[in-house]
CSV table of C-alpha atoms in Angstrom, one decimal:
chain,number,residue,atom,x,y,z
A,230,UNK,CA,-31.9,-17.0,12.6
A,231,UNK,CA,-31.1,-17.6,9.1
A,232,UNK,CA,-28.1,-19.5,10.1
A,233,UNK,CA,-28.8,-23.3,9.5
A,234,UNK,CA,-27.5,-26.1,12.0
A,235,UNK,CA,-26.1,-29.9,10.5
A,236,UNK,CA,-28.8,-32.1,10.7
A,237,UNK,CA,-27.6,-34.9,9.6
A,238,UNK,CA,-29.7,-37.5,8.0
A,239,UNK,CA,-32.3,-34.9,8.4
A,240,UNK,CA,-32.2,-33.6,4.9
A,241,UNK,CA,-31.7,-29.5,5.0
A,242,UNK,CA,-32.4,-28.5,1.1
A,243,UNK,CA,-35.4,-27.5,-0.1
A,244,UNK,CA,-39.7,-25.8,-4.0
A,245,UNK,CA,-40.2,-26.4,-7.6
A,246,UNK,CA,-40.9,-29.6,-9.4
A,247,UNK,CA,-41.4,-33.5,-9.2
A,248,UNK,CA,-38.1,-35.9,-9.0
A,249,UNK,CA,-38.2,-39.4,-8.6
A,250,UNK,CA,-35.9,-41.3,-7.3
A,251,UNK,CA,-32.4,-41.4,-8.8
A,252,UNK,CA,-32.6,-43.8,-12.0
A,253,UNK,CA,-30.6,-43.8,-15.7
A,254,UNK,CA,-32.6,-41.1,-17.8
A,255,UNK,CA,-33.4,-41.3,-21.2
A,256,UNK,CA,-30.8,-39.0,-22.4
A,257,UNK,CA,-27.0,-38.3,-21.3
A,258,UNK,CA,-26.6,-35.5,-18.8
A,259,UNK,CA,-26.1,-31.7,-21.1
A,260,UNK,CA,-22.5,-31.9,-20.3
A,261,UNK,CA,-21.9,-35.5,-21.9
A,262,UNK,CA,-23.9,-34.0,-24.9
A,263,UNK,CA,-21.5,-30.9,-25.6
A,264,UNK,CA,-23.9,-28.4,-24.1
A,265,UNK,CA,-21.8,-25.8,-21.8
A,266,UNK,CA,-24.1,-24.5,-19.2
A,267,UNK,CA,-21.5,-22.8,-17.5
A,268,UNK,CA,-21.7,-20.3,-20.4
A,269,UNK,CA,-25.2,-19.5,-19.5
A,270,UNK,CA,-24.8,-19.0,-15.6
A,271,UNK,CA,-26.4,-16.2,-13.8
A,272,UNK,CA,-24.4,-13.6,-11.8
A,273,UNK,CA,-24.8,-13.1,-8.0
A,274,UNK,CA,-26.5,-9.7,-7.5
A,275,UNK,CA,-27.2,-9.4,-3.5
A,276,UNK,CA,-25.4,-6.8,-1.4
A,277,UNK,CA,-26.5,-7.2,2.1
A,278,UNK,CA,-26.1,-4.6,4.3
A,279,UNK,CA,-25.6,-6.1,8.1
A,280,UNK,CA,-26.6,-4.3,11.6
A,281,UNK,CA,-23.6,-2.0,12.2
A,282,UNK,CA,-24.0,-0.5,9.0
A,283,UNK,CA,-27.5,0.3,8.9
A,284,UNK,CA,-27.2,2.2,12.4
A,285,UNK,CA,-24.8,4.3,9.9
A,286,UNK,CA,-27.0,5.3,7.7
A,287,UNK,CA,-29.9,7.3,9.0
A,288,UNK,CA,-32.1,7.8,6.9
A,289,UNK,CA,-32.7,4.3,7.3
A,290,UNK,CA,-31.7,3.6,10.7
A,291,UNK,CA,-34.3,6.1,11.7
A,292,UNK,CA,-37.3,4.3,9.6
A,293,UNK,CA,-39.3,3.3,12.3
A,294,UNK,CA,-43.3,2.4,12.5
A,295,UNK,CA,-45.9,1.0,14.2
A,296,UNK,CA,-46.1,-1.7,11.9
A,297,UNK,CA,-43.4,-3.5,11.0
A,298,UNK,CA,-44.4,-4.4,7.3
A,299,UNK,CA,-44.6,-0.3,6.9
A,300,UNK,CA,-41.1,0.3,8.1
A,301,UNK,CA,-40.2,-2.6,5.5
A,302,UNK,CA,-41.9,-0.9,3.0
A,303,UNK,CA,-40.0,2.4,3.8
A,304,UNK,CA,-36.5,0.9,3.8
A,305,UNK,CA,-37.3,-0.3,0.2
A,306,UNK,CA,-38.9,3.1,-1.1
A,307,UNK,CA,-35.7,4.8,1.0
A,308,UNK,CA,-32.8,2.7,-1.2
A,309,UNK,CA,-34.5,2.2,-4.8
A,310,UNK,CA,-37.8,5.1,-4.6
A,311,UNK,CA,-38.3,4.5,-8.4
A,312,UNK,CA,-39.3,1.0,-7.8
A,313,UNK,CA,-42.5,-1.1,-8.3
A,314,UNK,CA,-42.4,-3.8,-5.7
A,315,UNK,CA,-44.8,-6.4,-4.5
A,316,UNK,CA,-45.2,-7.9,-0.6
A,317,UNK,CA,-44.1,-11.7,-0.5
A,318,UNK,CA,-46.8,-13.4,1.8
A,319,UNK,CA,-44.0,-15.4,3.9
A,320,UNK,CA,-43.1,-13.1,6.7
A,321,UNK,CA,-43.1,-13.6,10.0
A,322,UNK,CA,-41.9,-12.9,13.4
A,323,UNK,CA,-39.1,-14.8,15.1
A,324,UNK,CA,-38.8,-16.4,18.5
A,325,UNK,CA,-36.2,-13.2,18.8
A,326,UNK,CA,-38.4,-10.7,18.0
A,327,UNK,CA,-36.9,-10.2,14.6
A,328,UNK,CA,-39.6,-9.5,11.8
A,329,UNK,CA,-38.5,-10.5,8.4
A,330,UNK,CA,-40.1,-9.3,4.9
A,331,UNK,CA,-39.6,-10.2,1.6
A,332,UNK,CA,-40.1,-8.1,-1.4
A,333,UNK,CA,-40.1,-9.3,-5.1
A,334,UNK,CA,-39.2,-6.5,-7.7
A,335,UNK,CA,-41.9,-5.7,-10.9
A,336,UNK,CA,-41.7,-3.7,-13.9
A,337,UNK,CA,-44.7,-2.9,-16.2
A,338,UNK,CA,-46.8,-5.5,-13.7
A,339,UNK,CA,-44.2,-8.7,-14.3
A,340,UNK,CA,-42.0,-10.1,-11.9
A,341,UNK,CA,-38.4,-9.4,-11.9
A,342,UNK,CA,-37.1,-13.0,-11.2
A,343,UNK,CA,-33.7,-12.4,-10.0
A,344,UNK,CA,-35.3,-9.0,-8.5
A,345,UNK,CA,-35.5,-9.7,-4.3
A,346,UNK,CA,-35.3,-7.2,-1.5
A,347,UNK,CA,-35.3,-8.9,2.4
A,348,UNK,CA,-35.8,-6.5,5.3
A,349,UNK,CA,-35.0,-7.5,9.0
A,350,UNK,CA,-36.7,-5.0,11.5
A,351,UNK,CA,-35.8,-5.4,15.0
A,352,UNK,CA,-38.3,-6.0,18.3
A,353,UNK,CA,-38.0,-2.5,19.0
A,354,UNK,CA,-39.4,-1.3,14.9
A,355,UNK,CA,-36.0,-0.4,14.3
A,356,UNK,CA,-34.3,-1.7,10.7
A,357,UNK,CA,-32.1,-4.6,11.7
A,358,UNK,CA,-30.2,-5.5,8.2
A,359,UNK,CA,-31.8,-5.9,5.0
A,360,UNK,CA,-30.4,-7.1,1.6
A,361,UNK,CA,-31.3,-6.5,-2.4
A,362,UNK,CA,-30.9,-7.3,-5.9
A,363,UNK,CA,-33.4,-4.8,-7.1
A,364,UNK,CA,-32.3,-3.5,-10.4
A,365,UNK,CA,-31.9,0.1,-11.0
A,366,UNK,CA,-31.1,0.8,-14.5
A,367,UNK,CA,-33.1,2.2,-17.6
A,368,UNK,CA,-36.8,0.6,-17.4
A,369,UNK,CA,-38.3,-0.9,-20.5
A,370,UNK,CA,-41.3,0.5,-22.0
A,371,UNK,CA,-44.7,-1.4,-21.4
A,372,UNK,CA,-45.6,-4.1,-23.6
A,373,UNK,CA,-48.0,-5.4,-25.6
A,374,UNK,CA,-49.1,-8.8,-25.8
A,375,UNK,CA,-48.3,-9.4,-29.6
A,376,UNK,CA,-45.3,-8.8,-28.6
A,377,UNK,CA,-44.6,-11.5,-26.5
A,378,UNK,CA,-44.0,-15.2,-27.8
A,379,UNK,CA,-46.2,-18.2,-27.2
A,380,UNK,CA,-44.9,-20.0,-24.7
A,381,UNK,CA,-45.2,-23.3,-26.7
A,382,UNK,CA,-42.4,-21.9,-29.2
A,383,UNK,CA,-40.4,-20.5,-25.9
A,384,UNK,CA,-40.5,-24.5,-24.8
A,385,UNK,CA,-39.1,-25.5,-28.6
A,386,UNK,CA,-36.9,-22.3,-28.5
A,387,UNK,CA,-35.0,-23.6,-25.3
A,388,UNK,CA,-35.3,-27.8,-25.9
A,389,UNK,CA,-33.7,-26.8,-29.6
A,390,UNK,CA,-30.8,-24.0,-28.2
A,391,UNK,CA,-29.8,-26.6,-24.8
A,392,UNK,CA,-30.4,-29.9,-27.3
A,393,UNK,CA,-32.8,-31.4,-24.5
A,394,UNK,CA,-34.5,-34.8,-24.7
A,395,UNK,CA,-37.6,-33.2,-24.6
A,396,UNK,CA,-40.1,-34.4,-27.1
A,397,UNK,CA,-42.7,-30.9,-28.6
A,398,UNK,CA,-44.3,-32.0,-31.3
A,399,UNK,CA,-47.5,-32.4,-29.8
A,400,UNK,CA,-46.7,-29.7,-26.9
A,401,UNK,CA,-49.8,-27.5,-25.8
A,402,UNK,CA,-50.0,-25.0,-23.2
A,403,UNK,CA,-52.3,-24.7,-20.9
A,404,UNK,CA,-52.9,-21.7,-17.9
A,405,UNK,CA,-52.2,-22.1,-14.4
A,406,UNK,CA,-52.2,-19.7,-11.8
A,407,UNK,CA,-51.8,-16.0,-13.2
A,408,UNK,CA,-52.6,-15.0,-16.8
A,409,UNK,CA,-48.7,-15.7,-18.2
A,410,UNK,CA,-48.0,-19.0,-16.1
A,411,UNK,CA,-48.4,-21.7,-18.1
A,412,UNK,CA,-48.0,-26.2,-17.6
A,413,UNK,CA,-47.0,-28.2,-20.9
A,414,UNK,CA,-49.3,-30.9,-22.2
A,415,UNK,CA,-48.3,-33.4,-24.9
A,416,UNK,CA,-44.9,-33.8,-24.3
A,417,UNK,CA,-42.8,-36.6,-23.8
A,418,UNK,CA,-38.8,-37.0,-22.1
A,419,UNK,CA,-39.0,-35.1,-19.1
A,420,UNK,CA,-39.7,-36.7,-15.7
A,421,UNK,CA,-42.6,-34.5,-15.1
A,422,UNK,CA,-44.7,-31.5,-17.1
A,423,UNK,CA,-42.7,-28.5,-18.3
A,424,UNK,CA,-43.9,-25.4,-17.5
A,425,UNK,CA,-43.4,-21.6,-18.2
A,426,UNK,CA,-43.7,-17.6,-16.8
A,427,UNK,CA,-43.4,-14.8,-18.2
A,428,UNK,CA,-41.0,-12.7,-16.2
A,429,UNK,CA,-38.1,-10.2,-16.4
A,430,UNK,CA,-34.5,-11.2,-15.7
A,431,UNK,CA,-31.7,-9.2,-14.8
A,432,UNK,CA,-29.4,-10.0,-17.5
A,433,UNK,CA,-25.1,-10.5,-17.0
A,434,UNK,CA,-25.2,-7.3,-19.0
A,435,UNK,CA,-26.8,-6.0,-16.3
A,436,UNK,CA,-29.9,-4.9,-18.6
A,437,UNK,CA,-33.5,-6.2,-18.0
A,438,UNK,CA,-34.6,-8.7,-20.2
A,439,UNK,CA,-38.6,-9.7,-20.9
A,440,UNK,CA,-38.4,-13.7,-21.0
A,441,UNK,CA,-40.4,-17.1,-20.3
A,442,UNK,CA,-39.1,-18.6,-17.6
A,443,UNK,CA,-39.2,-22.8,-18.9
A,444,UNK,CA,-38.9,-25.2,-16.2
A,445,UNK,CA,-37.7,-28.3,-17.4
A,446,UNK,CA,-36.8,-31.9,-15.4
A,447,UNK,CA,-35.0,-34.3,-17.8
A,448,UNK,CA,-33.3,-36.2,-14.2
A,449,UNK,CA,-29.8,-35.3,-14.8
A,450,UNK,CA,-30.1,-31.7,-15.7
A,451,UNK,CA,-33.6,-30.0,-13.9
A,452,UNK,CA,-33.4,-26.9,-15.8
A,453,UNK,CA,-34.4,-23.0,-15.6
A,454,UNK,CA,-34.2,-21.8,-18.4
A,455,UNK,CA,-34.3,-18.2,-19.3
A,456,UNK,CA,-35.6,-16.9,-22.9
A,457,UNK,CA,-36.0,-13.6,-24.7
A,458,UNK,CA,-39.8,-13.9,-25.0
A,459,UNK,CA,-39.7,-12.0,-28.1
A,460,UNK,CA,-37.7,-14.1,-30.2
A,461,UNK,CA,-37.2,-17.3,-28.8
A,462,UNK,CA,-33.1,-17.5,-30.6
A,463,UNK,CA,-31.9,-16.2,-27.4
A,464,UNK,CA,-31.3,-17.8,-23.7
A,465,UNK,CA,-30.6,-15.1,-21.3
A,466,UNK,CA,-29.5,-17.6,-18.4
A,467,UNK,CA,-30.0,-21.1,-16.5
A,468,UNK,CA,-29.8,-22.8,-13.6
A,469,UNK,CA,-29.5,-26.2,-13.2
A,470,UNK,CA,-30.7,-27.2,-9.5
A,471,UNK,CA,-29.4,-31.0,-10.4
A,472,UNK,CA,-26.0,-30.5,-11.5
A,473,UNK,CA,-25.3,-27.7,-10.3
A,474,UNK,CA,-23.6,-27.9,-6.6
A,475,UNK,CA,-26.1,-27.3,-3.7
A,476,UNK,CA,-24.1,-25.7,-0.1
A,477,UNK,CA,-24.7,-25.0,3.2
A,478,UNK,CA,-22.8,-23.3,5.4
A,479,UNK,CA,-23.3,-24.9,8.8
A,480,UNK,CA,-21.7,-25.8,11.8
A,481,UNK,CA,-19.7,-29.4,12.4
A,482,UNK,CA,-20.8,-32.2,14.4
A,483,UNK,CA,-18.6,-31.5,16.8
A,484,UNK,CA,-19.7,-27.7,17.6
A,485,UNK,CA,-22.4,-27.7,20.1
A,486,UNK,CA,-22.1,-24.4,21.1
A,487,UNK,CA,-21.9,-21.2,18.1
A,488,UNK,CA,-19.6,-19.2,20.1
A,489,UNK,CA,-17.0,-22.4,20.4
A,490,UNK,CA,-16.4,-22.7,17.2
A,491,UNK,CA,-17.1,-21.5,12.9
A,492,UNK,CA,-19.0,-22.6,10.1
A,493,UNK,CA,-17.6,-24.2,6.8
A,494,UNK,CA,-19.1,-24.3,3.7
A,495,UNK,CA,-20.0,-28.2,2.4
A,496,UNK,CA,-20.6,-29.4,-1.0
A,497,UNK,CA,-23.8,-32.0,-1.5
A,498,UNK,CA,-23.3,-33.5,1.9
A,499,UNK,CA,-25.6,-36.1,1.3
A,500,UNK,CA,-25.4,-39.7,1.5
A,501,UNK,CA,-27.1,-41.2,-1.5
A,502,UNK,CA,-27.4,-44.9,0.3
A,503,UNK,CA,-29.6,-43.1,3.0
A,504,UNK,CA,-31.0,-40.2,1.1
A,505,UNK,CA,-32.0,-41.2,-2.1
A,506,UNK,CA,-33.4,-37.9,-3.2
A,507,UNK,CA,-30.5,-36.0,-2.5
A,508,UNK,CA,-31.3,-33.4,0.5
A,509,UNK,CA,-33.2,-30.8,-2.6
A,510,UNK,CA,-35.9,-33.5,-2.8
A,511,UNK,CA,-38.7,-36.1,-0.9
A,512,UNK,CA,-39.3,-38.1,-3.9
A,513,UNK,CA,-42.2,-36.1,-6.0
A,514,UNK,CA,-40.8,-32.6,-5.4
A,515,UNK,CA,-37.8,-30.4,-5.9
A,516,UNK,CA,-37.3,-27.9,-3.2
A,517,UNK,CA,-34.9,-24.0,-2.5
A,518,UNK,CA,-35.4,-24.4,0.6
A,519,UNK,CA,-34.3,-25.7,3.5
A,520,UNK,CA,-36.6,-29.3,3.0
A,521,UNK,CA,-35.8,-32.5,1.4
A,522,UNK,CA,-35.5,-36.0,1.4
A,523,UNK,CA,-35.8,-36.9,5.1
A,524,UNK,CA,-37.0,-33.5,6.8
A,525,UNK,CA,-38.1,-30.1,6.8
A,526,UNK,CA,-35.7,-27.4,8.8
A,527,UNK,CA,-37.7,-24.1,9.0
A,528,UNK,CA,-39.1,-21.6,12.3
A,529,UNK,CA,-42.0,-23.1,13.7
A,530,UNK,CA,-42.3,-20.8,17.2
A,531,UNK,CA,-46.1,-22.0,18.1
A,532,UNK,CA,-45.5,-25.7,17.3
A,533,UNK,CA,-48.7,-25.8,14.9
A,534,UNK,CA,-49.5,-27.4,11.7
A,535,UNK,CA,-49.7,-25.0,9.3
A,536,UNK,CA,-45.8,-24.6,9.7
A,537,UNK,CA,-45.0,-24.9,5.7
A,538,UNK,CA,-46.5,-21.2,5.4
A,539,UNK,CA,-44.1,-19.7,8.1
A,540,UNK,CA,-40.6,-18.2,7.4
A,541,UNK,CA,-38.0,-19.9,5.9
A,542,UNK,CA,-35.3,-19.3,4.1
A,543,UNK,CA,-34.8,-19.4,0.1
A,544,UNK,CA,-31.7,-20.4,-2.6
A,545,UNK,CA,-32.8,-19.7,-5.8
A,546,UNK,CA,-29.6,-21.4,-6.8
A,547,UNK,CA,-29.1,-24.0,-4.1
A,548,UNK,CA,-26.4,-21.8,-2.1
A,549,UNK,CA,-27.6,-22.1,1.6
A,550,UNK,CA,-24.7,-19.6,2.6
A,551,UNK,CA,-27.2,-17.0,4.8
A,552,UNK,CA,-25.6,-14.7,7.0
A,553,UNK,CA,-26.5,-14.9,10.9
A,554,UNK,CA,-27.9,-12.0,12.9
């Protein structure tokens, strides 16, 4: 069920970067500095498509295999067929018989960030629901690699632009992961080391943009920061996981029983004298998803240990709002 129950002190939130505990930074949050980061906000782009409308359409309604990842795969090639897409390793079979996949969106072999396609299949292979933001306008043309910025000058490009306390004179970059990932040595102001990918982002104009992806945690303000990797003079968008409001849509204390009663949407329901790292962290990392500061709220059907790499669910900007089944 991606419908998420109040647990209390049990801290629902959830993975990106270290956080300490709450403490005065060295700088003044971006708002206290002039910087508007409202101005850089990224537009919602899901449109689910629930149960009772899927049985309406047939051609999907009808896409049914043997394995479930395959009929997944067919919903996706039935609603965008131009599209290059990628299997997320993180699905899994629920307690209800419900399989749920997870797609992420490339172009020219990058990543499309903001690019996500979810596909619920029933117990019986049938297509339960599914949801995208896949986009679907003109593709860009490959590119070459002298083409692309160093990621070093993307870090300066967005510190300079969002007038972050984050020192780059000495800045290097060094390789992590795939061939455009990239953790920042040599620099100095943020709680822990920058880092950068290079990725596509579905722009507010609604156009794909190439840019490096800089990850930045200066306490107040733990930054995404989007950058036209060819230039570094332009941000395409941002998310702030810190000041920005985190929500869950849950049930009250007082609702035992789902069909008694409704969900309400609450704002940073924390309590910061028990939960010091808010419910998006335990102390050394920043989390998406639903984990935090005193607990970790995901499917765990056998019981085992190796629970982390099961289902769960995911808010690239800290809106825990999921629909139920």
């Amino acid at each position: 069920m991606r419908s998420l129950l109040l647990l209390g002190l049990a801290g629902l939130a959830a993975k990106t970067q270290a956080h300490p505990a709450r403490q005065e930074p060295k700088g003044a949050a971006l708002e206290k500095r002039g910087i508007d980061l409202d101005a850089f906000r990224l537009k919602e782009l899901a449109d689910y498509v629930p149960n009772e409308e899927v049985v309406e359409d047939p051609p999907v309604s009808l896409s049914k295999r043997a394995d479930y990842l395959e009929t997944a795969k067919d919903v996706v090639k039935s609603i965008v067929p131009k599209a290059t897409f990628r299997l997320v390793e993180d699905h899994y079979v629920g307690n209800n018989g419900i399989a749920h996949v997870h797609f992420k969106q490339t172009v020219n072999g990058v990543d499309v960030d903001n690019g996500d396609f979810n596909v619920n299949v029933a117990a019986d292979g049938t297509v339960f629901s599914y949801g995208n933001s896949f986009f679907t306008g003109t593709l860009p043309s490959p590119f070459a690699k002298r083409d692309v910025s160093d990621p070093v000058d993307a870090l300066k490009g967005a510190v300079d632009i969002l007038s972050l306390p984050v020192d780059t004179k000495d800045a290097t970059a060094k390789q992590t992961g795939d061939s455009e990932h990239y953790t920042f040595k040599g620099t100095d102001g943020a709680v822990s080391e920058p880092k950068a990918k290079l990725v596509y982002l579905i722009k507010p104009d609604e156009k794909l943009g190439l840019a490096w992806r800089v990850e930045t945690d200066v306490m107040d303000n733990w930054l995404l920061t989007y950058i036209d990797a060819t230039t570094n003079e332009k941000i395409f968008g941002v998310v702030d996981y810190v000041a920005d409001l985190a929500t869950y849509k849950v049930y009250p204390w007082a609702v035992n029983d789902p069909t008694e009663g409704s969900r309400s949407v609450v704002k940073d329901p924390w309590n910061i004298a028990t939960s010091e790292f808010t419910w998006i962290s335990d102390g050394s990392s920043n989390y998406t998803t639903t984990r935090g500061n005193n607990g970790i709220a995901q499917v765990n059907p056998s019981g085992g240990t190796s629970y982390l790499n099961n289902y769960h669910t995911w808010a690239f900007e800290l809106t825990h709002e999921f629909r139920p089944f």
